[in-house]
Amino acid sequence: MNELYQSQRAMRAMRKAAMQRGVVAILDVGTSKIACLVLRFDGADPRLDSDGVGPLAGQAGFRVIGAATTRSRGVRFGEIAAMQETELAIRTVLKTAQNMAQIRVDHVIASFSGAEPRSYGLAGEVEVAEQTVSEHDVARVLAACEVPDYGAGREVLHAQPVNFALDHRTGLSDPRGQIGNALAADMHMLTVDAQAVQNLAQAIKRCDMELAGLASSAYCAGISALVEDEQELGAACIDMGGGSTGVSIFIKKHMIYADSVRMGGDHVTGDISMGLSVPTSVAERIKTFHGGVVATGMDDREMIEIGGDTGDWEHDRRTVSRAELIGIIRPRVEEILEEVRARLDAAGFEHLQSQQIVLTGAASQIPGLDGLASRILGQRVRLGRPMRVHGLPQSVTGPGFSAAVGLCLFAAHPQDEWWDFEMPAESYPARSLRRAVRWLRENW
Amino acid sequence: MWPLRRPSDPRRDPAPSRWAYRMQRLMLTPAFRLTLRAGLPAAAVVAAGALWLGDAERRAHLLGYVAEARAAIESRPEFRVELMAIDGASADLAEEIRATLALDLPTTSFDLDLDALRETVAALAPVESVSLRIRPGGVLQLEVTERVPALVWRSAEGLHLLDAEGHAVRRIAARTDRPDLPLIAGEGANAHVAEARALLSAARPIAPRVRGLVRVGERRWDLVLDRGQRIMLPAERPRRALDRVIAMDGAQDLLARDVTAVDMRLAGRPTLRLAPAAMEEMHRIRRIEWGED
């Protein structure tokens, strides 16, 4: 835990250095595409820092000056499967984005969708040292949270305090300066597979870049695709990507749950490819041009040329009706949505007052998906697109870029994480010089 | 049967190679770009120049060429100064200026430092101000304003002519060289020339008898007349005291009598010092008046 604290703090220091340079790159490593945005920070608006998220919902203060997308290679289920291939893809996208921005970027903030995220709710309670709650008390209560055994080979990706309670009052977002005796905190911790994180860090390092932050793409998609009210009142964001589908639940502007389903649009393509016995690229084209999930009578008559270049006339002239295509696509989409439903049920989403569900991600563009989703997930389903940020090119405003845009917001205004607070002196190893320094600083 | 469409050439990998990627990043580094754009050409030029100048013979040739060109320009008739004209100075002052400047004419105007020349000439004692310029036609024109001697000052160092402001104009050998100018004497007299001139002009009614003014104790004036007479003036308002003496002289022929000194130092008590013979005579008259004899 201590080691993780140090490494996350090192990443925060790197992010600070990037802010001073004023340029940082955003890298969303997905299964079907890798997106990179280059952000330029031109003096944060001081009003935004004063009271959390301002009227512009945090997307002021930076500008996108470079954007690039490339087909992903060597990534499966949102995890790096072939290092060399992924490195090539990351290099391609970084080069193109830097070329567009005409500026050299040294810091990268990355997000990824896979690596089996698991959410934990942590709770801790301490006595307030003085009469009023200080930042030190907040750090102590966060350190006092009982950390479950999340298993070897896992790493903590996010650890955000979501709620504070002071004596009998709960639901405090910032307890500092308030008077009370017992301070309790709820923390949401997200762990991921350490191997995947290390692979990603390694791939980025091999591109001569410094990693200045890591985020789960389910979280990022939630930041950008949910509007402020939904984040406040409670909503779930379903980020339907190529290889995995991210689920994140927000309430009171905090993520309280995240998970991912290891199925996505690529599986639909695979089904089409197998069902029609066509190459994957053709299946992808057929899916994007003719795909759908709700069949009507018209679709029986609409014949789709499958094509092929075997030279066999019969084989190359095959056609399939759109209804048949929908018959292939729909079960897989239903399966994905049912899996999502299972995850939401496991998280206890039905106990939230607001049952809003937002579908985003590139696979959410299948026509008729919202109708299908409202049958499986609940009545209040809408399709979400990323919010607009300065300088974002038209080509990256689609729902497939929710995570990338959310990562921009995450880079510009990160939420307080556990490691943003100074660790209390007790948690340093005994006989450590830093412990002595901390003790002196706190007591003099 | 082969596919009808030609097998497309193996697709080029769009990913940059590691070195291409690094090269691109290097080219986007501002410092590196500046070095490449400005630093490299500058270094090349400097290196080429240094290489060419490395040979001593070439260097000497270059220096010789520069000197030649310079000489050729300087010796053009447009820049020659043939002679020096001095206006507003007496003959001996003009001679002195020429001797001081010691210009080797003709010369080029590049070698003449007019400011230094002006300072040199202005530093001469008889010169009040001077303006120099090079007139078209190669003439160095000096407009000199000479100091006009107003007084002769006798001091421990000898005799000096002073102008109206007290600046020494020149030394003279004997008082008889300038009998037309009044004489002042004494230490510190040159600092109060204006006062001395005012007193001398006030003494105009007795001008034929005035020998000069003496500064006493660097504080006050004595007006010295012939027959060894002396009018001792106070340090404050000497002009008024002198006027009183002259008025007394006009009324009672004071100075024509056998008086050695008229002491006006105390305004409330003017005092006369009689010559010994006059003193005897006065005592005798007193005794007669008192009927002692």
PDB file of C-alpha atoms in Angstrom, chain B residues 13-180:
ATOM      1  CA  ASP B  13       3.074  -0.228 -41.961  1.00  0.00           C
ATOM      2  CA  PRO B  14       1.916   3.288 -41.053  1.00  0.00           C
ATOM      3  CA  ALA B  15       3.778   3.132 -37.760  1.00  0.00           C
ATOM      4  CA  PRO B  16       6.985   5.168 -37.706  1.00  0.00           C
ATOM      5  CA  SER B  17      10.148   3.340 -36.900  1.00  0.00           C
ATOM      6  CA  ARG B  18      11.723   3.995 -33.539  1.00  0.00           C
ATOM      7  CA  TRP B  19      14.345   6.285 -35.024  1.00  0.00           C
ATOM      8  CA  ALA B  20      11.888   8.166 -37.212  1.00  0.00           C
ATOM      9  CA  TYR B  21       9.747   8.741 -34.145  1.00  0.00           C
ATOM     10  CA  ARG B  22      12.700  10.024 -32.138  1.00  0.00           C
ATOM     11  CA  MET B  23      13.824  12.217 -35.024  1.00  0.00           C
ATOM     12  CA  GLN B  24      10.402  13.785 -35.261  1.00  0.00           C
ATOM     13  CA  ARG B  25      10.374  14.506 -31.545  1.00  0.00           C
ATOM     14  CA  LEU B  26      13.820  15.988 -31.776  1.00  0.00           C
ATOM     15  CA  MET B  27      12.747  18.240 -34.624  1.00  0.00           C
ATOM     16  CA  LEU B  28       9.826  19.433 -32.524  1.00  0.00           C
ATOM     17  CA  THR B  29      12.139  20.474 -29.690  1.00  0.00           C
ATOM     18  CA  PRO B  30      12.335  24.275 -29.843  1.00  0.00           C
ATOM     19  CA  ALA B  31      15.964  24.520 -28.705  1.00  0.00           C
ATOM     20  CA  PHE B  32      17.063  21.988 -31.279  1.00  0.00           C
ATOM     21  CA  ARG B  33      15.184  23.764 -34.054  1.00  0.00           C
ATOM     22  CA  LEU B  34      16.716  27.090 -33.114  1.00  0.00           C
ATOM     23  CA  THR B  35      20.159  25.513 -33.121  1.00  0.00           C
ATOM     24  CA  LEU B  36      19.520  24.026 -36.512  1.00  0.00           C
ATOM     25  CA  ARG B  37      18.069  27.173 -38.039  1.00  0.00           C
ATOM     26  CA  ALA B  38      20.301  29.878 -36.610  1.00  0.00           C
ATOM     27  CA  GLY B  39      23.142  28.279 -34.701  1.00  0.00           C
ATOM     28  CA  LEU B  40      24.400  25.995 -37.422  1.00  0.00           C
ATOM     29  CA  PRO B  41      24.697  28.599 -40.228  1.00  0.00           C
ATOM     30  CA  ALA B  42      26.307  31.031 -37.816  1.00  0.00           C
ATOM     31  CA  ALA B  43      28.802  28.408 -36.705  1.00  0.00           C
ATOM     32  CA  ALA B  44      29.574  27.565 -40.325  1.00  0.00           C
ATOM     33  CA  VAL B  45      30.218  31.208 -41.195  1.00  0.00           C
ATOM     34  CA  VAL B  46      32.417  31.702 -38.149  1.00  0.00           C
ATOM     35  CA  ALA B  47      34.340  28.520 -38.875  1.00  0.00           C
ATOM     36  CA  ALA B  48      34.912  29.501 -42.493  1.00  0.00           C
ATOM     37  CA  GLY B  49      36.099  32.965 -41.455  1.00  0.00           C
ATOM     38  CA  ALA B  50      38.410  31.553 -38.829  1.00  0.00           C
ATOM     39  CA  LEU B  51      39.821  29.064 -41.289  1.00  0.00           C
ATOM     40  CA  TRP B  52      40.516  31.778 -43.840  1.00  0.00           C
ATOM     41  CA  LEU B  53      42.068  34.100 -41.286  1.00  0.00           C
ATOM     42  CA  GLY B  54      44.188  31.314 -39.813  1.00  0.00           C
ATOM     43  CA  ASP B  55      46.919  32.122 -42.338  1.00  0.00           C
ATOM     44  CA  ALA B  56      49.163  35.010 -41.136  1.00  0.00           C
ATOM     45  CA  GLU B  57      49.927  36.165 -44.668  1.00  0.00           C
ATOM     46  CA  ARG B  58      46.238  36.544 -45.518  1.00  0.00           C
ATOM     47  CA  ARG B  59      45.656  38.391 -42.280  1.00  0.00           C
ATOM     48  CA  ALA B  60      48.475  40.834 -43.034  1.00  0.00           C
ATOM     49  CA  HIS B  61      47.156  41.301 -46.542  1.00  0.00           C
ATOM     50  CA  LEU B  62      43.685  42.022 -45.229  1.00  0.00           C
ATOM     51  CA  LEU B  63      44.962  44.526 -42.681  1.00  0.00           C
ATOM     52  CA  GLY B  64      47.091  46.215 -45.329  1.00  0.00           C
ATOM     53  CA  TYR B  65      44.133  46.438 -47.640  1.00  0.00           C
ATOM     54  CA  VAL B  66      41.993  48.016 -44.934  1.00  0.00           C
ATOM     55  CA  ALA B  67      44.694  50.542 -44.044  1.00  0.00           C
ATOM     56  CA  GLU B  68      45.147  51.420 -47.696  1.00  0.00           C
ATOM     57  CA  ALA B  69      41.475  52.004 -48.221  1.00  0.00           C
ATOM     58  CA  ARG B  70      41.331  54.144 -45.134  1.00  0.00           C
ATOM     59  CA  ALA B  71      44.285  56.238 -46.204  1.00  0.00           C
ATOM     60  CA  ALA B  72      42.829  56.667 -49.674  1.00  0.00           C
ATOM     61  CA  ILE B  73      39.623  58.054 -48.244  1.00  0.00           C
ATOM     62  CA  GLU B  74      41.297  60.256 -45.693  1.00  0.00           C
ATOM     63  CA  SER B  75      43.640  61.851 -48.175  1.00  0.00           C
ATOM     64  CA  ARG B  76      40.872  63.020 -50.460  1.00  0.00           C
ATOM     65  CA  PRO B  77      40.873  66.832 -50.898  1.00  0.00           C
ATOM     66  CA  GLU B  78      37.355  67.074 -49.455  1.00  0.00           C
ATOM     67  CA  PHE B  79      38.665  66.098 -46.061  1.00  0.00           C
ATOM     68  CA  ARG B  80      41.924  68.096 -46.049  1.00  0.00           C
ATOM     69  CA  VAL B  81      42.466  70.961 -43.603  1.00  0.00           C
ATOM     70  CA  GLU B  82      44.977  73.392 -45.068  1.00  0.00           C
ATOM     71  CA  LEU B  83      45.148  76.224 -42.583  1.00  0.00           C
ATOM     72  CA  MET B  84      43.853  77.588 -39.320  1.00  0.00           C
ATOM     73  CA  ALA B  85      42.112  80.930 -39.014  1.00  0.00           C
ATOM     74  CA  ILE B  86      41.768  82.613 -35.633  1.00  0.00           C
ATOM     75  CA  ASP B  87      39.218  85.373 -35.232  1.00  0.00           C
ATOM     76  CA  GLY B  88      38.724  87.691 -32.285  1.00  0.00           C
ATOM     77  CA  ALA B  89      42.124  87.223 -30.685  1.00  0.00           C
ATOM     78  CA  SER B  90      44.976  89.688 -30.396  1.00  0.00           C
ATOM     79  CA  ALA B  91      48.135  88.911 -32.222  1.00  0.00           C
ATOM     80  CA  ASP B  92      50.066  87.544 -29.289  1.00  0.00           C
ATOM     81  CA  LEU B  93      47.077  85.432 -28.116  1.00  0.00           C
ATOM     82  CA  ALA B  94      46.749  84.028 -31.621  1.00  0.00           C
ATOM     83  CA  GLU B  95      50.425  83.194 -31.511  1.00  0.00           C
ATOM     84  CA  GLU B  96      49.962  81.494 -28.173  1.00  0.00           C
ATOM     85  CA  ILE B  97      47.015  79.446 -29.444  1.00  0.00           C
ATOM     86  CA  ARG B  98      49.011  78.310 -32.463  1.00  0.00           C
ATOM     87  CA  ALA B  99      51.919  77.351 -30.240  1.00  0.00           C
ATOM     88  CA  THR B 100      49.645  75.445 -27.850  1.00  0.00           C
ATOM     89  CA  LEU B 101      47.763  73.499 -30.489  1.00  0.00           C
ATOM     90  CA  ALA B 102      50.911  72.850 -32.526  1.00  0.00           C
ATOM     91  CA  LEU B 103      48.884  71.468 -35.424  1.00  0.00           C
ATOM     92  CA  ASP B 104      50.799  69.899 -38.248  1.00  0.00           C
ATOM     93  CA  LEU B 105      48.915  71.366 -41.207  1.00  0.00           C
ATOM     94  CA  PRO B 106      47.864  70.300 -43.719  1.00  0.00           C
ATOM     95  CA  THR B 107      46.152  67.292 -42.236  1.00  0.00           C
ATOM     96  CA  THR B 108      42.877  65.407 -42.718  1.00  0.00           C
ATOM     97  CA  SER B 109      39.790  66.292 -40.791  1.00  0.00           C
ATOM     98  CA  PHE B 110      39.592  62.679 -39.521  1.00  0.00           C
ATOM     99  CA  ASP B 111      42.679  63.297 -37.392  1.00  0.00           C
ATOM    100  CA  LEU B 112      41.335  66.461 -35.815  1.00  0.00           C
ATOM    101  CA  ASP B 113      39.528  65.941 -32.552  1.00  0.00           C
ATOM    102  CA  LEU B 114      37.594  69.189 -32.402  1.00  0.00           C
ATOM    103  CA  ASP B 115      36.332  68.636 -28.869  1.00  0.00           C
ATOM    104  CA  ALA B 116      39.842  68.085 -27.518  1.00  0.00           C
ATOM    105  CA  LEU B 117      41.102  71.130 -29.429  1.00  0.00           C
ATOM    106  CA  ARG B 118      38.299  73.242 -28.008  1.00  0.00           C
ATOM    107  CA  GLU B 119      39.120  72.124 -24.475  1.00  0.00           C
ATOM    108  CA  THR B 120      42.787  72.921 -24.994  1.00  0.00           C
ATOM    109  CA  VAL B 121      42.099  76.409 -26.282  1.00  0.00           C
ATOM    110  CA  ALA B 122      39.449  77.146 -23.647  1.00  0.00           C
ATOM    111  CA  ALA B 123      41.947  76.140 -20.970  1.00  0.00           C
ATOM    112  CA  LEU B 124      44.208  79.056 -21.964  1.00  0.00           C
ATOM    113  CA  ALA B 125      43.939  81.915 -19.421  1.00  0.00           C
ATOM    114  CA  PRO B 126      43.185  84.836 -21.765  1.00  0.00           C
ATOM    115  CA  VAL B 127      40.443  82.943 -23.615  1.00  0.00           C
ATOM    116  CA  GLU B 128      36.925  83.392 -22.382  1.00  0.00           C
ATOM    117  CA  SER B 129      35.224  81.158 -24.899  1.00  0.00           C
ATOM    118  CA  VAL B 130      36.036  79.568 -28.196  1.00  0.00           C
ATOM    119  CA  SER B 131      34.163  77.848 -30.986  1.00  0.00           C
ATOM    120  CA  LEU B 132      35.816  75.630 -33.541  1.00  0.00           C
ATOM    121  CA  ARG B 133      34.616  74.383 -36.849  1.00  0.00           C
ATOM    122  CA  ILE B 134      36.012  73.184 -40.122  1.00  0.00           C
ATOM    123  CA  ARG B 135      34.902  75.595 -42.790  1.00  0.00           C
ATOM    124  CA  PRO B 136      34.386  74.398 -46.356  1.00  0.00           C
ATOM    125  CA  GLY B 137      37.587  74.950 -48.235  1.00  0.00           C
ATOM    126  CA  GLY B 138      39.732  73.219 -45.653  1.00  0.00           C
ATOM    127  CA  VAL B 139      39.988  75.955 -43.051  1.00  0.00           C
ATOM    128  CA  LEU B 140      39.932  75.266 -39.328  1.00  0.00           C
ATOM    129  CA  GLN B 141      38.070  78.293 -38.019  1.00  0.00           C
ATOM    130  CA  LEU B 142      38.492  79.407 -34.404  1.00  0.00           C
ATOM    131  CA  GLU B 143      36.204  82.118 -33.037  1.00  0.00           C
ATOM    132  CA  VAL B 144      37.853  83.318 -29.838  1.00  0.00           C
ATOM    133  CA  THR B 145      36.394  85.693 -27.311  1.00  0.00           C
ATOM    134  CA  GLU B 146      39.254  87.169 -25.352  1.00  0.00           C
ATOM    135  CA  ARG B 147      39.069  88.216 -21.731  1.00  0.00           C
ATOM    136  CA  VAL B 148      39.332  92.036 -21.385  1.00  0.00           C
ATOM    137  CA  PRO B 149      41.745  93.106 -18.613  1.00  0.00           C
ATOM    138  CA  ALA B 150      40.035  95.412 -16.106  1.00  0.00           C
ATOM    139  CA  LEU B 151      42.452  95.516 -13.184  1.00  0.00           C
ATOM    140  CA  VAL B 152      46.031  94.948 -12.257  1.00  0.00           C
ATOM    141  CA  TRP B 153      46.419  92.682  -9.282  1.00  0.00           C
ATOM    142  CA  ARG B 154      49.594  92.714  -7.270  1.00  0.00           C
ATOM    143  CA  SER B 155      50.080  89.615  -5.187  1.00  0.00           C
ATOM    144  CA  ALA B 156      52.927  87.616  -3.731  1.00  0.00           C
ATOM    145  CA  GLU B 157      53.312  85.812  -7.076  1.00  0.00           C
ATOM    146  CA  GLY B 158      53.677  88.997  -9.016  1.00  0.00           C
ATOM    147  CA  LEU B 159      51.508  91.204 -11.189  1.00  0.00           C
ATOM    148  CA  HIS B 160      48.467  89.823 -12.991  1.00  0.00           C
ATOM    149  CA  LEU B 161      45.867  91.353 -15.213  1.00  0.00           C
ATOM    150  CA  LEU B 162      42.330  90.487 -14.097  1.00  0.00           C
ATOM    151  CA  ASP B 163      39.197  90.740 -16.154  1.00  0.00           C
ATOM    152  CA  ALA B 164      35.916  92.093 -14.807  1.00  0.00           C
ATOM    153  CA  GLU B 165      35.043  88.735 -13.295  1.00  0.00           C
ATOM    154  CA  GLY B 166      38.350  88.240 -11.549  1.00  0.00           C
ATOM    155  CA  HIS B 167      39.857  85.689 -13.929  1.00  0.00           C
ATOM    156  CA  ALA B 168      43.564  86.109 -14.420  1.00  0.00           C
ATOM    157  CA  VAL B 169      44.233  87.084 -17.997  1.00  0.00           C
ATOM    158  CA  ARG B 170      48.025  87.090 -17.996  1.00  0.00           C
ATOM    159  CA  ARG B 171      51.074  88.109 -16.064  1.00  0.00           C
ATOM    160  CA  ILE B 172      52.772  91.365 -16.658  1.00  0.00           C
ATOM    161  CA  ALA B 173      56.285  92.271 -15.767  1.00  0.00           C
ATOM    162  CA  ALA B 174      55.776  95.785 -14.420  1.00  0.00           C
ATOM    163  CA  ARG B 175      52.940  98.017 -13.303  1.00  0.00           C
ATOM    164  CA  THR B 176      54.002 100.547 -15.909  1.00  0.00           C
ATOM    165  CA  ASP B 177      53.066  98.131 -18.665  1.00  0.00           C
ATOM    166  CA  ARG B 178      49.401  98.941 -18.061  1.00  0.00           C
ATOM    167  CA  PRO B 179      49.292 102.326 -16.285  1.00  0.00           C
ATOM    168  CA  ASP B 180      45.729 102.828 -17.583  1.00  0.00           C
TER     169      ASP B 180
END
